[in-house]
mmCIF file of C-alpha atoms in Angstrom:
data_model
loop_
_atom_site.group_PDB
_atom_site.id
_atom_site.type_symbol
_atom_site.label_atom_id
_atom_site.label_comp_id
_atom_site.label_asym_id
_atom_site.label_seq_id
_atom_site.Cartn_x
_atom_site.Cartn_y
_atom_site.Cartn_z
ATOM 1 C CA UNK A 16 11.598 22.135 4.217
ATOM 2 C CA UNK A 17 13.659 19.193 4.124
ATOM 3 C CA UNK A 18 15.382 17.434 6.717
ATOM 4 C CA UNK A 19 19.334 18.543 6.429
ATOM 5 C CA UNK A 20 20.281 15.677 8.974
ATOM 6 C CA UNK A 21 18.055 12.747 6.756
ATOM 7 C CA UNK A 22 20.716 11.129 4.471
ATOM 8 C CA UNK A 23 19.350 11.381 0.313
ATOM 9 C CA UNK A 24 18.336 8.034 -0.956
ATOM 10 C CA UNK A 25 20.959 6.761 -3.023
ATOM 11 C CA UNK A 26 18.975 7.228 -6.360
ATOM 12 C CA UNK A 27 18.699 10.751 -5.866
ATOM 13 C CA UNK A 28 22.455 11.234 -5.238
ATOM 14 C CA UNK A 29 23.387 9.351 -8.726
ATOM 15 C CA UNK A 30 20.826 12.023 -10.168
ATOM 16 C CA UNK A 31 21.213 14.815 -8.514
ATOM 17 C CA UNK A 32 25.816 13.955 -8.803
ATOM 18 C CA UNK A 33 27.952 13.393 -5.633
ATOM 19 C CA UNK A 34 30.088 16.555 -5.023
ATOM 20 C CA UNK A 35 31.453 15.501 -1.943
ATOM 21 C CA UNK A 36 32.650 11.857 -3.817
ATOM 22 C CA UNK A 37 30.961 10.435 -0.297
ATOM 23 C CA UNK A 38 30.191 6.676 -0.559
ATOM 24 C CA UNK A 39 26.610 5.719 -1.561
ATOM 25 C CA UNK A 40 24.620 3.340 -0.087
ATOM 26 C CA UNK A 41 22.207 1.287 -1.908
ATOM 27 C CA UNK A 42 19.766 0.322 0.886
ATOM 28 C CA UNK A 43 18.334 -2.802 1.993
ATOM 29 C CA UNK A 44 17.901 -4.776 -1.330
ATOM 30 C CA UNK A 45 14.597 -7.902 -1.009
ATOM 31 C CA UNK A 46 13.944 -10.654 -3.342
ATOM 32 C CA UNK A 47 11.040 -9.555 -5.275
ATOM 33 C CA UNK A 48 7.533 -11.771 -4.728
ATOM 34 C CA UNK A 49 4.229 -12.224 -6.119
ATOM 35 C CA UNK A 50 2.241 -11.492 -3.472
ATOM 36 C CA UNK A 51 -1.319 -12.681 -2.693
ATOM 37 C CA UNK A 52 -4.258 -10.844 -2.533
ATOM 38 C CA UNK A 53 -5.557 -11.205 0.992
ATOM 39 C CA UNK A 54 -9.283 -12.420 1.798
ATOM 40 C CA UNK A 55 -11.146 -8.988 2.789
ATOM 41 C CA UNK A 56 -13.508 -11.045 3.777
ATOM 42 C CA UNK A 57 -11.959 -11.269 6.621
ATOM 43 C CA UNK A 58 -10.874 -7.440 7.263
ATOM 44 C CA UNK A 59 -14.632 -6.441 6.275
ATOM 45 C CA UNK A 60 -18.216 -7.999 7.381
ATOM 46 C CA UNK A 61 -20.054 -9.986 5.008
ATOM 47 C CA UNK A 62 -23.694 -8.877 6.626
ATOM 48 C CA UNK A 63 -24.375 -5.930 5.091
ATOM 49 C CA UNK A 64 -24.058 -3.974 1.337
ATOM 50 C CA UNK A 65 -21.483 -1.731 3.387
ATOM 51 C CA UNK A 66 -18.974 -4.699 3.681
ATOM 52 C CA UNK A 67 -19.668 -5.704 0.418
ATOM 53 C CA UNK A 68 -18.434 -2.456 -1.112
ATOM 54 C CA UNK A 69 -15.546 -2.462 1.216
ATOM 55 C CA UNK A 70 -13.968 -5.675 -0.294
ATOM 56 C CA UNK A 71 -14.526 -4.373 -3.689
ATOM 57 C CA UNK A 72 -12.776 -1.309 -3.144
ATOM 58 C CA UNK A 73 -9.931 -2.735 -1.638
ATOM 59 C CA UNK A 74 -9.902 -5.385 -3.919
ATOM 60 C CA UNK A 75 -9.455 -3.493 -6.775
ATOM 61 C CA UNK A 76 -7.005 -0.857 -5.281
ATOM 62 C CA UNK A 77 -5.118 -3.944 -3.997
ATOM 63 C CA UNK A 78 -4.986 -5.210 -8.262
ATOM 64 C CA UNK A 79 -4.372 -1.056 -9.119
ATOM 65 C CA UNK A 80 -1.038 -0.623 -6.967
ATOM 66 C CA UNK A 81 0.605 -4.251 -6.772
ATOM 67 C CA UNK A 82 1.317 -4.667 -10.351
ATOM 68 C CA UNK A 83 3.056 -1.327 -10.603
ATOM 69 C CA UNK A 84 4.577 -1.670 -7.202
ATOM 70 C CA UNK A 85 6.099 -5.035 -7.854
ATOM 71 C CA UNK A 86 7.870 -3.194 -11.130
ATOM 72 C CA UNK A 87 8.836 0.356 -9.533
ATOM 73 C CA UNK A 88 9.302 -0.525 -5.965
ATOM 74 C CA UNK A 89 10.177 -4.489 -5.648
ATOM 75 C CA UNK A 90 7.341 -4.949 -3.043
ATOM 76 C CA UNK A 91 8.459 -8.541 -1.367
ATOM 77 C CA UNK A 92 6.586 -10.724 1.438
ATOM 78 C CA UNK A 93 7.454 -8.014 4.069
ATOM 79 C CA UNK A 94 5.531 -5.578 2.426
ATOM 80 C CA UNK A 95 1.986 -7.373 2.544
ATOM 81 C CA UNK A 96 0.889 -6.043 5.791
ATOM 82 C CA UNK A 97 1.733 -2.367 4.786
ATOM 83 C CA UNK A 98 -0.238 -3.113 1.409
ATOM 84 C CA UNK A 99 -3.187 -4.450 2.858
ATOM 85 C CA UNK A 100 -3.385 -1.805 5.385
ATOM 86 C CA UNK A 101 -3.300 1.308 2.773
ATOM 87 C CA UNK A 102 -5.534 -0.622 0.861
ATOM 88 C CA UNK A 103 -8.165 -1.074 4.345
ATOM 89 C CA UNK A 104 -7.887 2.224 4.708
ATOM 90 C CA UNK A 105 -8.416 3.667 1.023
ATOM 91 C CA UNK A 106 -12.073 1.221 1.197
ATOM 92 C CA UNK A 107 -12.845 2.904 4.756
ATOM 93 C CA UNK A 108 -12.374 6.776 2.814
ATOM 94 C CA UNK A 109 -14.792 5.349 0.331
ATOM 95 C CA UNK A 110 -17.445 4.379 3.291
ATOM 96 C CA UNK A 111 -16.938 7.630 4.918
ATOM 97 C CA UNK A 112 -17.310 9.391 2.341
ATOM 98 C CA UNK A 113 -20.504 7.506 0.713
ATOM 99 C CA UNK A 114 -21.639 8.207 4.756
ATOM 100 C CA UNK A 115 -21.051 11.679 4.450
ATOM 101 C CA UNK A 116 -22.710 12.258 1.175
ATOM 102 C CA UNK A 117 -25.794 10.063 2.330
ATOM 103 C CA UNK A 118 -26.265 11.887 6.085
ATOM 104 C CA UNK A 119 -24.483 15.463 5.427
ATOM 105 C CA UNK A 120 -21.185 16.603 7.441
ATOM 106 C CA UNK A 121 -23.841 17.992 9.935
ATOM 107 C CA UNK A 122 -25.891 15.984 11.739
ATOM 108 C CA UNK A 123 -29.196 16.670 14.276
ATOM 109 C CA UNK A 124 -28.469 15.577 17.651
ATOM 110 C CA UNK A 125 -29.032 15.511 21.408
ATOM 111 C CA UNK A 126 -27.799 19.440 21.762
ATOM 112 C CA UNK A 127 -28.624 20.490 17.984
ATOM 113 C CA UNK A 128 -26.159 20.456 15.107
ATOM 114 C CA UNK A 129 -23.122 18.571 15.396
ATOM 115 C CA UNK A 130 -20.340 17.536 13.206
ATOM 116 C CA UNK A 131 -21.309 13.823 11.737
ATOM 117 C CA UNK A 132 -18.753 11.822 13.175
ATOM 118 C CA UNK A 133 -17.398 10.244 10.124
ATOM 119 C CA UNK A 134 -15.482 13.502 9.179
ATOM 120 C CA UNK A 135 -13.070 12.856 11.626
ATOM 121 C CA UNK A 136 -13.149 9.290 10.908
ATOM 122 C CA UNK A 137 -12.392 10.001 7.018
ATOM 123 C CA UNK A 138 -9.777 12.804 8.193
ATOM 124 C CA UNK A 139 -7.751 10.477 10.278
ATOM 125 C CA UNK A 140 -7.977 7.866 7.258
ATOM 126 C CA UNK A 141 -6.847 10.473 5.041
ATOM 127 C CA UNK A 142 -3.758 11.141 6.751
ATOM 128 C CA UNK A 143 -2.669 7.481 7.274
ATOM 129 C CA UNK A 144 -2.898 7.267 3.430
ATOM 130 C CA UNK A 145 -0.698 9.968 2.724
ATOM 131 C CA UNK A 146 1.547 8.059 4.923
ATOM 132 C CA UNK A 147 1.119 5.157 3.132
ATOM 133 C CA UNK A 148 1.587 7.027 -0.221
ATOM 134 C CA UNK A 149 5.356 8.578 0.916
ATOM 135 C CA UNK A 150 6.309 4.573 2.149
ATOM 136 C CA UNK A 151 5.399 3.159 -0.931
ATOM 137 C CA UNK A 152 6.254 5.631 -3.417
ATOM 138 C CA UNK A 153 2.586 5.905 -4.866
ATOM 139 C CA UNK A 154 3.469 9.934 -5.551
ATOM 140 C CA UNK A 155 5.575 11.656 -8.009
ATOM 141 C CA UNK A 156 7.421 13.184 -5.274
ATOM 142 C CA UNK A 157 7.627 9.967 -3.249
ATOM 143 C CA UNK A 158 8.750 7.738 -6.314
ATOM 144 C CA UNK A 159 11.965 10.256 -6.491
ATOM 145 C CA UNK A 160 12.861 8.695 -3.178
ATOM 146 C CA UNK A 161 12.475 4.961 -3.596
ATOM 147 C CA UNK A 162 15.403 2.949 -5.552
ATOM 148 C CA UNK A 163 13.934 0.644 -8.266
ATOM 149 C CA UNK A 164 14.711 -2.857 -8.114
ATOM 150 C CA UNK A 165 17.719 -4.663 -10.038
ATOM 151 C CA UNK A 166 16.741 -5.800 -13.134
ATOM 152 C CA UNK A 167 18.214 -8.942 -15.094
ATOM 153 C CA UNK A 168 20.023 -8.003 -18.176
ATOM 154 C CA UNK A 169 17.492 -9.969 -20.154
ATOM 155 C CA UNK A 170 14.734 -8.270 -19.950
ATOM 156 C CA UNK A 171 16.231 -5.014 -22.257
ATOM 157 C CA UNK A 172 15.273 -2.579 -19.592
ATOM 158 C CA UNK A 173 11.955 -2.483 -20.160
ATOM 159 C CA UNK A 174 10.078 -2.706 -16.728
ATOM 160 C CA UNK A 175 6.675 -3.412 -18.236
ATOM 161 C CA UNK A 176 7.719 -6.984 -19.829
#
């Protein structure tokens, strides 16, 4: 259920109409900015295959959601740390989940069968993402709520130039 006292982002009430003719605010409006893809080789080790596959699969979900991001969104400078923290923990669900597959969700130990620990791990991951997915509008419901950037009248309103 929604929250009644959470105001609509100002998107939605141009869609959805303005009965109440109350004013709309636009929101907090950033230049837009290429940002730079961090160096996960300094987020992940570098001993083992584990890292390895790490930086690739943050690496490539860092090129997946920045390009559409910077177009739907207007991701700026602030926004890096958010980025590179959904992207840290969309690699770290990969590793748990390779874990899991390779060990099993149970595992032998000291007082028999007991729950590997990376399903908690994985779990908690999970839930951060989903986080991550509502703040940066990487849902269908979630892109209803963001407000898409200005764009210049020369572009011809298409987003994908």
């Amino acid at each position: 259920m929604a929250d009644p006292q959470r105001r609509k982002p100002a998107l939605q009430v141009v869609r959805e109409g303005n009965p109440g003719k109350r004013p709309v605010q636009p929101g907090v409006i950033l230049p837009p900015a290429d940002l730079i893809e961090p160096d996960w080789a300094e987020t992940f080790s570098a001993d083992d295959a584990e890292g390895s596959r790490c930086r690739a699969v943050a690496s490539a979900e860092w090129r997946r959601v920045v390009p559409v991001l910077r177009h739907t969104a207007g991701v700026s400078d602030v926004d890096t740390a958010v980025l590179h923290d959904y992207c840290v923990c969309v690699a770290r669900v990969d590793q748990g989940e390779r874990a899991l597959s390779r060990d099993g969700v149970l595992m032998l130990g000291e007082r028999g069968w007991q729950k590997n620990g990376w399903t908690t791990v994985v779990g908690q991951y999970r839930s951060q993402i989903a986080r991550y997915i509502g703040e940066l509008g990487l849902s269908p419901s979630a892109r209803g709520r963001i407000q898409p950037p200005e764009r210049d009248a020369d572009d011809g309103g298409d987003v994908f130039d």
